[in-house]
Amino acid sequence: MKNSLLALLAFTFIVNAQNGSPYNFDFERNSSDTIPQDVGVWGNYEVATDPQVFYSGKQSVRISSGDKVKNFGAVYLKIPARFSGKTIRVEGWIKTENVSGSASLFVRMNRDKVSLKYHDESYLKYQGTNGWKAFTIRQEYLPETNAIYVGGILNGSGTVWFDQLKVTLDGQPIDQVTLRELTSIEKDTEFDSGSKFQLENPTPQQLKNLEILGKVWGFVKYHHPKVASGTIHWDYALFRMLPLVNEPNFTSLLAQKINDLGSYPTTNKRLSDANKTKAVPQIAWIRDTAMLGDSLSTTLVQLQQAKVKANYFVSQYPRVGNPNFDNELSYTNMNWNDSGYKLLALYRYWNVVNYFSPNRHLVDQPWETVLPDFIPKLLQTTDELQFKLIMVELIGKLQDSHANVWGFEQVLHNYRGEFMAQVELQYLQNQFVVVKSHQKEPLLQVGDVITNVNGVPVTEWVASKQKEYPGSNEPTRFRDMCRDVLRTNLKSLPLTINRNGSLMDRSVPTEATFYYEDSTPSSKILPNNIGYLYPGTLKAGEIDTIMESFKDKKGIVIDFRCYPSEFVLFKLGNYLYPKRVDFAKFSEGSIEQPGLFVYRKGTPVGKSNSKAYKGNVVVLVNDETQSSAEYHCMALRAAPHVTIIGSTTAGADGNVSKLYLPGGVMTMISGIGVYYPDGTETQRVGIVPDVECKPTIQGIREGRDEVLEKAIEIILKS
């Protein structure tokens, strides 16, 4: 009896403590008959409280897919955050019924409207019908977070219940964590509601001054110790400088602004040995007194020798060395016609590329001319769509298949189309060809050539969209066009197709489905005792079993016309190499000398192995072979008895660096340079096949994989 009373008291204490929390973690408080108080909903599944099924208290929250089985539903609670900590932990209870996808807790950390990090455990595939079970997820806490979202998510079909969440930071309940002090940047709020700078029709002199300001602002950002310390809101400092472009003595006033930052320690900066240097800083312009005037030029030349060991706005990832721009603010609520914020977006991106892209020298348009070209373009935009399309065009000037506007952008999504005809296309023989069908009614057939979309010839569509599809090379840009040419806001898309030489019109139903699960098996045995490996669907730990089973095969085909689901390079190397081999080297940038890139060695692949596979290996590549896939292929090329066949790869290798720009625009750059051991470039070039082989329209119509057929032919001839 005594123990029962103590248990009851303990339970009452817990309930009272939770009821005193500002967050509805137990879903007991209602704001309506269906949705718990303060609970948000993502996705389009049915969400409701359930007083019949609960783990504790009087109710839980339920998500049910209904007939929307290919989508998701999520419930979340938002926690305003300004914390210091290392690890956030989310605990909760989950019950499932007939779940065919996965049910999971999740945590997402945001700064403004931009997601900094998201984590769930849907990969565990918790599915089926299960009683209440406790789950815990942990994630590194990012101190720049200002909003935390926690909750539960259902991917796929079925019903799931969530109850009794608990959120802690370093073991302390989240509602008891002390807020950290505001930083100097956070305390500067003068331009939170706008830059207070508007310029509609700039004069030639104003445009020249804006070009100078963009270059000087970026130079000071990465060279001045006071700015690098993160104690100055350098974005807002730009807004304070912008009115100077209207002054006749603009450059001398700008020099005074820089001198007002105070003195700084200097050092004698020297470049590395020539054989270790890939690129040197492109800063000859700081000595151009005709452009800058004597006082500004002198100020910048002196500043170039400033001693900077670390920079708040850019750091380098450990071991890899690619730049980290996590401290850049995204300004998701900017006014789309605010000249100051639009210029900030341009200046930030241009300077990041200028000082931290290892591939800036590979662009077709000299980078120094991009800045003046885009100042008037961005100033002329008046709404979100115009602004973001110009940002896509700007990002495209880097000609890096890693560089685009990434993440879900509602305005671009609506512009490109909320629906799509349910087929997959490839650009073959200069035409858009259906290669896979996911239609409920087969109005289009594999091998059909798309000639007109909604009355517009596809050649005209391509011509009008050139600037909207960034990429390292043309095949990759057309690869991406293939994914959008059949997008529309219509529920039925009029098409003209060429089927075996006959033109015909079709009105094709569309759906809001843009991605399809890859059903290609990770391995199989082809005729003539040839092993086939497809890294796109490999599961963790599977590679060892597969390669062991391939030891006695006449040959092996490794199909890298995909992105690898697992990084298996070194395990593959252990089976294919008789000794360790250097297959690549890298270049990385410098915080101390922005714009300097020096070489460093890559990681060797393989090991001393007298039992290494001695048969012929053929690697298949095309424009889907990008980044990690290209890196794998570089390594495979260095192994004995390997032939690479196919067509030009995406030409974007190396670890990526994420960058947020004003307007919540998220982009990336290839953050390190990747080269063959002799220094041969891979960026924009890609992996050049030993044997070029491309699919044909006729082969597609016949259901053949001509590249795979060529691989088998090469193996059988050996």
CSV table of N, CA, C and O in Angstrom, one decimal, residues 284-350:
chain,number,residue,atom,x,y,z
A,284,ALA,N,45.6,41.4,-57.5
A,284,ALA,CA,46.3,42.5,-58.1
A,284,ALA,C,45.5,43.8,-58.2
A,284,ALA,O,46.1,44.9,-58.1
A,285,TRP,N,44.2,43.7,-58.2
A,285,TRP,CA,43.3,44.9,-58.2
A,285,TRP,C,43.5,45.8,-57.1
A,285,TRP,O,43.2,47.0,-57.2
A,286,ILE,N,44.0,45.3,-55.9
A,286,ILE,CA,44.1,46.2,-54.7
A,286,ILE,C,45.2,47.3,-55.0
A,286,ILE,O,45.3,48.3,-54.2
A,287,ARG,N,46.1,47.1,-56.0
A,287,ARG,CA,47.1,48.1,-56.3
A,287,ARG,C,46.7,49.0,-57.5
A,287,ARG,O,47.5,49.8,-57.9
A,288,ASP,N,45.5,48.9,-57.9
A,288,ASP,CA,45.0,49.7,-59.0
A,288,ASP,C,44.6,51.0,-58.5
A,288,ASP,O,43.4,51.2,-58.2
A,289,THR,N,45.5,52.0,-58.5
A,289,THR,CA,45.1,53.3,-57.9
A,289,THR,C,44.2,54.1,-58.9
A,289,THR,O,43.5,54.9,-58.4
A,290,ALA,N,44.2,53.8,-60.2
A,290,ALA,CA,43.3,54.4,-61.1
A,290,ALA,C,41.9,54.1,-60.7
A,290,ALA,O,41.0,54.9,-60.9
A,291,MET,N,41.6,52.9,-60.3
A,291,MET,CA,40.3,52.5,-59.9
A,291,MET,C,40.0,52.8,-58.5
A,291,MET,O,38.9,53.3,-58.2
A,292,LEU,N,40.9,52.6,-57.6
A,292,LEU,CA,40.6,52.8,-56.1
A,292,LEU,C,41.0,54.1,-55.6
A,292,LEU,O,40.5,54.5,-54.5
A,293,GLY,N,41.9,54.8,-56.2
A,293,GLY,CA,42.5,56.0,-55.6
A,293,GLY,C,43.6,55.6,-54.7
A,293,GLY,O,43.7,54.5,-54.2
A,294,ASP,N,44.5,56.6,-54.3
A,294,ASP,CA,45.7,56.3,-53.5
A,294,ASP,C,45.3,55.8,-52.1
A,294,ASP,O,45.9,54.8,-51.6
A,295,SER,N,44.4,56.5,-51.4
A,295,SER,CA,44.2,56.2,-50.0
A,295,SER,C,43.6,54.8,-49.9
A,295,SER,O,44.0,54.0,-49.0
A,296,LEU,N,42.6,54.4,-50.7
A,296,LEU,CA,42.0,53.1,-50.6
A,296,LEU,C,42.9,52.0,-51.0
A,296,LEU,O,43.0,51.0,-50.3
A,297,SER,N,43.7,52.2,-52.1
A,297,SER,CA,44.7,51.2,-52.5
A,297,SER,C,45.7,51.0,-51.4
A,297,SER,O,46.0,49.8,-51.0
A,298,THR,N,46.2,52.0,-50.8
A,298,THR,CA,47.2,51.9,-49.7
A,298,THR,C,46.6,51.1,-48.6
A,298,THR,O,47.3,50.3,-48.0
A,299,THR,N,45.4,51.5,-48.2
A,299,THR,CA,44.8,50.8,-47.1
A,299,THR,C,44.6,49.3,-47.3
A,299,THR,O,44.9,48.5,-46.4
A,300,LEU,N,44.3,48.9,-48.5
A,300,LEU,CA,44.1,47.5,-48.8
A,300,LEU,C,45.4,46.7,-49.0
A,300,LEU,O,45.5,45.6,-48.5
A,301,VAL,N,46.4,47.4,-49.5
A,301,VAL,CA,47.7,46.7,-49.6
A,301,VAL,C,48.3,46.5,-48.2
A,301,VAL,O,48.9,45.4,-48.0
A,302,GLN,N,48.1,47.4,-47.3
A,302,GLN,CA,48.6,47.2,-46.0
A,302,GLN,C,47.8,46.1,-45.3
A,302,GLN,O,48.3,45.2,-44.6
A,303,LEU,N,46.5,46.1,-45.5
A,303,LEU,CA,45.6,45.1,-44.9
A,303,LEU,C,45.9,43.7,-45.4
A,303,LEU,O,45.7,42.7,-44.6
A,304,GLN,N,46.4,43.6,-46.6
A,304,GLN,CA,46.8,42.2,-47.1
A,304,GLN,C,47.8,41.5,-46.2
A,304,GLN,O,47.8,40.3,-46.2
A,305,GLN,N,48.6,42.2,-45.5
A,305,GLN,CA,49.6,41.6,-44.6
A,305,GLN,C,49.1,41.4,-43.2
A,305,GLN,O,49.8,41.0,-42.3
A,306,ALA,N,47.8,41.6,-42.9
A,306,ALA,CA,47.2,41.4,-41.6
A,306,ALA,C,47.3,40.0,-41.2
A,306,ALA,O,47.1,39.1,-42.0
A,307,LYS,N,47.5,39.8,-39.9
A,307,LYS,CA,47.6,38.4,-39.4
A,307,LYS,C,46.3,37.9,-39.0
A,307,LYS,O,45.6,38.4,-38.0
A,308,VAL,N,45.7,36.9,-39.7
A,308,VAL,CA,44.5,36.3,-39.4
A,308,VAL,C,44.7,34.8,-39.3
A,308,VAL,O,45.0,34.2,-40.3
A,309,LYS,N,44.4,34.2,-38.2
A,309,LYS,CA,44.6,32.8,-38.0
A,309,LYS,C,43.2,32.1,-38.1
A,309,LYS,O,43.2,30.9,-38.5
A,310,ALA,N,42.2,32.8,-37.8
A,310,ALA,CA,40.8,32.2,-37.8
A,310,ALA,C,39.8,33.2,-38.3
A,310,ALA,O,40.1,34.4,-38.1
A,311,ASN,N,38.7,32.8,-38.8
A,311,ASN,CA,37.7,33.7,-39.3
A,311,ASN,C,36.3,33.2,-39.0
A,311,ASN,O,36.0,32.1,-39.2
A,312,TYR,N,35.6,34.1,-38.3
A,312,TYR,CA,34.2,33.8,-37.9
A,312,TYR,C,33.3,33.3,-39.1
A,312,TYR,O,32.5,32.5,-39.0
A,313,PHE,N,33.5,33.9,-40.2
A,313,PHE,CA,32.7,33.7,-41.4
A,313,PHE,C,33.1,32.5,-42.2
A,313,PHE,O,32.3,32.0,-43.1
A,314,VAL,N,34.2,31.9,-42.0
A,314,VAL,CA,34.6,30.7,-42.8
A,314,VAL,C,35.7,30.0,-41.9
A,314,VAL,O,36.6,30.6,-41.4
A,315,SER,N,35.5,28.7,-41.9
A,315,SER,CA,36.5,27.8,-41.2
A,315,SER,C,36.7,26.7,-42.2
A,315,SER,O,36.2,26.7,-43.3
A,316,GLN,N,37.4,25.6,-41.8
A,316,GLN,CA,37.7,24.5,-42.6
A,316,GLN,C,37.3,23.2,-41.9
A,316,GLN,O,37.6,23.1,-40.7
A,317,TYR,N,36.7,22.3,-42.6
A,317,TYR,CA,36.3,21.0,-42.0
A,317,TYR,C,37.6,20.2,-41.7
A,317,TYR,O,38.5,20.2,-42.5
A,318,PRO,N,37.6,19.6,-40.5
A,318,PRO,CA,38.8,18.8,-40.1
A,318,PRO,C,39.0,17.7,-41.1
A,318,PRO,O,38.1,17.1,-41.7
A,319,ARG,N,40.3,17.5,-41.3
A,319,ARG,CA,40.8,16.4,-42.2
A,319,ARG,C,40.6,16.6,-43.7
A,319,ARG,O,41.5,16.3,-44.5
A,320,VAL,N,39.4,17.1,-44.0
A,320,VAL,CA,39.1,17.3,-45.5
A,320,VAL,C,39.6,18.7,-46.0
A,320,VAL,O,40.3,18.7,-47.0
A,321,GLY,N,39.3,19.7,-45.2
A,321,GLY,CA,39.8,21.1,-45.6
A,321,GLY,C,38.9,21.9,-46.4
A,321,GLY,O,39.2,23.0,-46.8
A,322,ASN,N,37.7,21.4,-46.8
A,322,ASN,CA,36.8,22.2,-47.5
A,322,ASN,C,36.2,23.3,-46.6
A,322,ASN,O,36.1,23.1,-45.4
A,323,PRO,N,35.8,24.5,-47.1
A,323,PRO,CA,35.4,25.6,-46.3
A,323,PRO,C,34.0,25.3,-45.7
A,323,PRO,O,33.1,24.7,-46.3
A,324,ASN,N,33.8,25.9,-44.5
A,324,ASN,CA,32.6,25.8,-43.7
A,324,ASN,C,32.0,27.2,-43.6
A,324,ASN,O,32.7,28.1,-43.0
A,325,PHE,N,30.8,27.5,-44.1
A,325,PHE,CA,30.2,28.8,-44.0
A,325,PHE,C,29.0,28.9,-43.1
A,325,PHE,O,28.1,29.6,-43.3
A,326,ASP,N,29.0,28.0,-42.1
A,326,ASP,CA,27.8,27.9,-41.3
A,326,ASP,C,27.4,29.2,-40.5
A,326,ASP,O,26.2,29.3,-40.1
A,327,ASN,N,28.3,30.1,-40.4
A,327,ASN,CA,27.9,31.3,-39.6
A,327,ASN,C,27.3,32.4,-40.5
A,327,ASN,O,27.0,33.5,-40.0
A,328,GLU,N,27.1,32.1,-41.8
A,328,GLU,CA,26.5,33.1,-42.7
A,328,GLU,C,24.9,33.1,-42.4
A,328,GLU,O,24.3,32.1,-42.3
A,329,LEU,N,24.4,34.3,-42.3
A,329,LEU,CA,22.9,34.4,-42.0
A,329,LEU,C,22.1,34.4,-43.3
A,329,LEU,O,22.6,34.8,-44.4
A,330,SER,N,20.9,33.9,-43.3
A,330,SER,CA,20.1,33.6,-44.5
A,330,SER,C,19.1,34.6,-44.8
A,330,SER,O,18.6,34.7,-45.9
A,331,TYR,N,18.6,35.4,-43.8
A,331,TYR,CA,17.6,36.5,-44.1
A,331,TYR,C,16.5,36.0,-44.9
A,331,TYR,O,16.1,36.6,-46.0
A,332,THR,N,15.8,35.0,-44.4
A,332,THR,CA,14.7,34.5,-45.1
A,332,THR,C,13.5,35.4,-45.3
A,332,THR,O,12.6,35.2,-46.2
A,333,ASN,N,13.4,36.4,-44.5
A,333,ASN,CA,12.3,37.3,-44.5
A,333,ASN,C,12.6,38.6,-45.3
A,333,ASN,O,11.9,39.6,-45.1
A,334,MET,N,13.6,38.7,-46.1
A,334,MET,CA,14.0,39.9,-46.7
A,334,MET,C,12.9,40.3,-47.7
A,334,MET,O,12.1,39.5,-48.2
A,335,ASN,N,12.8,41.6,-47.9
A,335,ASN,CA,12.0,42.2,-48.9
A,335,ASN,C,12.6,42.0,-50.3
A,335,ASN,O,13.8,42.3,-50.5
A,336,TRP,N,11.9,41.4,-51.2
A,336,TRP,CA,12.4,41.0,-52.5
A,336,TRP,C,12.8,42.2,-53.4
A,336,TRP,O,13.6,42.0,-54.3
A,337,ASN,N,12.4,43.4,-53.0
A,337,ASN,CA,12.8,44.6,-53.8
A,337,ASN,C,13.8,45.4,-53.0
A,337,ASN,O,13.9,46.6,-53.3
A,338,ASP,N,14.4,44.9,-52.0
A,338,ASP,CA,15.4,45.6,-51.2
A,338,ASP,C,16.8,45.6,-51.8
A,338,ASP,O,17.4,44.5,-51.9
A,339,SER,N,17.2,46.7,-52.4
A,339,SER,CA,18.5,46.7,-53.1
A,339,SER,C,19.7,46.3,-52.3
A,339,SER,O,20.6,45.6,-52.8
A,340,GLY,N,19.7,46.7,-51.0
A,340,GLY,CA,20.8,46.3,-50.1
A,340,GLY,C,20.9,44.8,-50.0
A,340,GLY,O,22.0,44.3,-50.1
A,341,TYR,N,19.8,44.2,-49.7
A,341,TYR,CA,19.9,42.7,-49.4
A,341,TYR,C,20.2,42.0,-50.7
A,341,TYR,O,20.9,40.9,-50.7
A,342,LYS,N,19.7,42.5,-51.9
A,342,LYS,CA,20.0,41.8,-53.1
A,342,LYS,C,21.5,42.0,-53.4
A,342,LYS,O,22.2,41.0,-53.9
A,343,LEU,N,22.1,43.1,-53.2
A,343,LEU,CA,23.5,43.3,-53.4
A,343,LEU,C,24.3,42.4,-52.4
A,343,LEU,O,25.4,41.9,-52.7
A,344,LEU,N,23.8,42.3,-51.2
A,344,LEU,CA,24.5,41.4,-50.2
A,344,LEU,C,24.6,40.0,-50.7
A,344,LEU,O,25.6,39.3,-50.6
A,345,ALA,N,23.5,39.5,-51.3
A,345,ALA,CA,23.5,38.1,-51.8
A,345,ALA,C,24.6,38.0,-52.9
A,345,ALA,O,25.3,37.0,-52.9
A,346,LEU,N,24.7,39.0,-53.8
A,346,LEU,CA,25.7,38.9,-54.9
A,346,LEU,C,27.1,39.0,-54.3
A,346,LEU,O,27.9,38.2,-54.7
A,347,TYR,N,27.3,40.0,-53.4
A,347,TYR,CA,28.6,40.2,-52.9
A,347,TYR,C,29.1,38.9,-52.1
A,347,TYR,O,30.3,38.5,-52.2
A,348,ARG,N,28.2,38.4,-51.3
A,348,ARG,CA,28.6,37.2,-50.5
A,348,ARG,C,29.0,36.0,-51.4
A,348,ARG,O,30.1,35.4,-51.2
A,349,TYR,N,28.2,35.8,-52.4
A,349,TYR,CA,28.5,34.6,-53.3
A,349,TYR,C,29.7,34.9,-54.1
A,349,TYR,O,30.6,34.0,-54.2
A,350,TRP,N,29.9,36.1,-54.7
A,350,TRP,CA,31.0,36.4,-55.6
A,350,TRP,C,32.3,36.2,-54.8
A,350,TRP,O,33.3,35.7,-55.3
